[in-house]
GROMACS .gro file of C-alpha atoms in nm:
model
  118
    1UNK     CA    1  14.815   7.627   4.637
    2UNK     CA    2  15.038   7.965   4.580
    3UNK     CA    3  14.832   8.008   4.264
    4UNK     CA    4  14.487   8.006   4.432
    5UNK     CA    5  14.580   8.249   4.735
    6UNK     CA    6  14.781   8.468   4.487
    7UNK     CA    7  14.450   8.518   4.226
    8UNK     CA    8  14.192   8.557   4.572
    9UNK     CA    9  14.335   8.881   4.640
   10UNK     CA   10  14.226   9.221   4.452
   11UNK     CA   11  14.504   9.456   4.336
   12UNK     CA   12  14.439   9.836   4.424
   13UNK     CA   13  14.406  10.036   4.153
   14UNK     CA   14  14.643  10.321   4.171
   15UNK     CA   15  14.497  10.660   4.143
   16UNK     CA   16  14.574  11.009   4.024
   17UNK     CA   17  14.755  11.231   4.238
   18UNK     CA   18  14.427  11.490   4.158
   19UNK     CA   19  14.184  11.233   4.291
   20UNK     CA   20  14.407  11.172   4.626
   21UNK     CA   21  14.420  11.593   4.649
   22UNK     CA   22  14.098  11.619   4.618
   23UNK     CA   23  13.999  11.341   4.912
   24UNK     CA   24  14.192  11.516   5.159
   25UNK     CA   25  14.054  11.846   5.070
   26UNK     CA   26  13.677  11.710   5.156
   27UNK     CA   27  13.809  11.612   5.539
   28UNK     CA   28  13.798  11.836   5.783
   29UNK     CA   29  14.110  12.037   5.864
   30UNK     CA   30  14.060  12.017   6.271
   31UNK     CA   31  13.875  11.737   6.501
   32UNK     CA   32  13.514  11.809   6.530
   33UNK     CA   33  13.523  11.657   6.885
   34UNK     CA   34  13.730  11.746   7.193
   35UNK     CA   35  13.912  11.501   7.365
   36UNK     CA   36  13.623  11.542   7.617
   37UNK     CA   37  13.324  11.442   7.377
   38UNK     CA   38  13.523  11.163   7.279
   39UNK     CA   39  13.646  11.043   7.631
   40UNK     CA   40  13.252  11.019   7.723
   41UNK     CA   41  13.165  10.857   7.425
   42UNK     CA   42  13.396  10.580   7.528
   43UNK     CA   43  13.209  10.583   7.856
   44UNK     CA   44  12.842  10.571   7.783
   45UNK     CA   45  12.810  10.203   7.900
   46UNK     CA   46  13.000  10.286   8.242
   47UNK     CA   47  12.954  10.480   8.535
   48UNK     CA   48  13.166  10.763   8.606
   49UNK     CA   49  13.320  10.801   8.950
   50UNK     CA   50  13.059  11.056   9.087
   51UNK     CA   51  12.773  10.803   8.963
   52UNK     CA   52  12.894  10.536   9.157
   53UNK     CA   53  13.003  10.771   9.487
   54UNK     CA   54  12.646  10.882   9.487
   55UNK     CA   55  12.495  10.522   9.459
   56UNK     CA   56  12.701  10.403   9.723
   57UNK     CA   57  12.613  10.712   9.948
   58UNK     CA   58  12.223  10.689   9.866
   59UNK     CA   59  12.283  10.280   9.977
   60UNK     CA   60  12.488  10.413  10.305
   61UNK     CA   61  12.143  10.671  10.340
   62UNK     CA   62  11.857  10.369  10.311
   63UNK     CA   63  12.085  10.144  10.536
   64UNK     CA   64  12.103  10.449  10.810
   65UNK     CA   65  11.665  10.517  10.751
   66UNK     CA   66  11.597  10.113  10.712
   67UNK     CA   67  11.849  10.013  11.026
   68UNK     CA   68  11.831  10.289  11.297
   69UNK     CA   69  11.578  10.587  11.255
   70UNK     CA   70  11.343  10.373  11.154
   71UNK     CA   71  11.300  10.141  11.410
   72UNK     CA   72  11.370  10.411  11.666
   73UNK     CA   73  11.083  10.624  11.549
   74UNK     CA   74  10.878  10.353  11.552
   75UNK     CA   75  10.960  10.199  11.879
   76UNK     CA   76  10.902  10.610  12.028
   77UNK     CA   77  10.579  10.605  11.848
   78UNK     CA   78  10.436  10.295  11.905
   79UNK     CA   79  10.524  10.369  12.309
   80UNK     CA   80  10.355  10.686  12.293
   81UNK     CA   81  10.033  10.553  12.116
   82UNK     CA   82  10.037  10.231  12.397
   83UNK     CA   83  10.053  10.514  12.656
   84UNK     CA   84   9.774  10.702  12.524
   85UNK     CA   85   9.581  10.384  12.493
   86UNK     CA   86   9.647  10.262  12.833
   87UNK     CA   87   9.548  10.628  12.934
   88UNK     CA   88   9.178  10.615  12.763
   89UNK     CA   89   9.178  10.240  12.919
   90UNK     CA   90   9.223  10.346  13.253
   91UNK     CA   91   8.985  10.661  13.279
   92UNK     CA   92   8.701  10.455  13.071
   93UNK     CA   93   8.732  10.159  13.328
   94UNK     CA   94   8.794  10.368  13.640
   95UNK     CA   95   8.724  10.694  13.745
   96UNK     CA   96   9.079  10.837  13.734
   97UNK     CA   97   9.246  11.112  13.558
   98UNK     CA   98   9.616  11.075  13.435
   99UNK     CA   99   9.781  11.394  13.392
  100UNK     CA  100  10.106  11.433  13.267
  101UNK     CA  101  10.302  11.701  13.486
  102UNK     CA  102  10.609  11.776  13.308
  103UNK     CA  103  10.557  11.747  12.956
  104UNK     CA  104  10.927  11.718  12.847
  105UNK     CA  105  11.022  11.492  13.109
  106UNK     CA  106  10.744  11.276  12.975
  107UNK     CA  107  10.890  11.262  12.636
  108UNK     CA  108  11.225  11.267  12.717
  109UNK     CA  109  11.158  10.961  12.914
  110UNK     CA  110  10.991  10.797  12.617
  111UNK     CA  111  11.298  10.852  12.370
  112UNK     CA  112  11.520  10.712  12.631
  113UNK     CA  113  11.283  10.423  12.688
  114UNK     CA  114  11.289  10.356  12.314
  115UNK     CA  115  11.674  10.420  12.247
  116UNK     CA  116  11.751  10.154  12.563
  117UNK     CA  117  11.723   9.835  12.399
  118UNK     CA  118  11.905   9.980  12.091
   0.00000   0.00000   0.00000
């Protein structure tokens, strides 16, 4: 069995020292790549730490618009069109005129109105 692993393997064939000289003369004498290039080529399958920061803030954005501003707007919105609705309503069925005295009151009421329930 020593005679079979002992023939499978290839001996090296020893060169000149001119051959060897003229190997190492063909490499380059200083790293074409800084320790930077190299560091990122390492890291083109992962994120860096400023990728992920800014995913995680742009999730912590869309939970804020999705969660709260959303819905509030909404809610002011949808108050202020039922309002105006209610206001056509009324003056079409009876002959009555709604006016709306203090225009920022109004709305300020209608934000509070919507952010109450919140």
């Amino acid at each position: 069995m020593s005679s079979d692993s002992q023939s499978s393997f290839v001996e090296a064939t020893i060169s000149s020292p001119a051959a060897s000289l003229s190997d190492v003369d063909s490499l380059p004498s200083s790293p074409t790549t800084s320790s930077v290039d190299s560091s990122s080529d390492d890291d083109d399958g992962e994120e860096t730490d400023a990728e992920r920061e800014w995913k995680e803030s742009l999730q912590q954005l869309e939970l804020l618009l999705t969660m709260v501003v959303v819905p509030y707007v909404g809610k002011y919105f949808g108050r202020k069109c039922a309002y105006w609705g209610w206001a056509k309503f009324m003056q079409w069925k009876y002959p009555v005129e709604i006016v709306v005295t203090n225009e920022k009151m109004f709305k300020g009421a209608g934000a509070v109105e919507a952010a109450a329930s919140l």
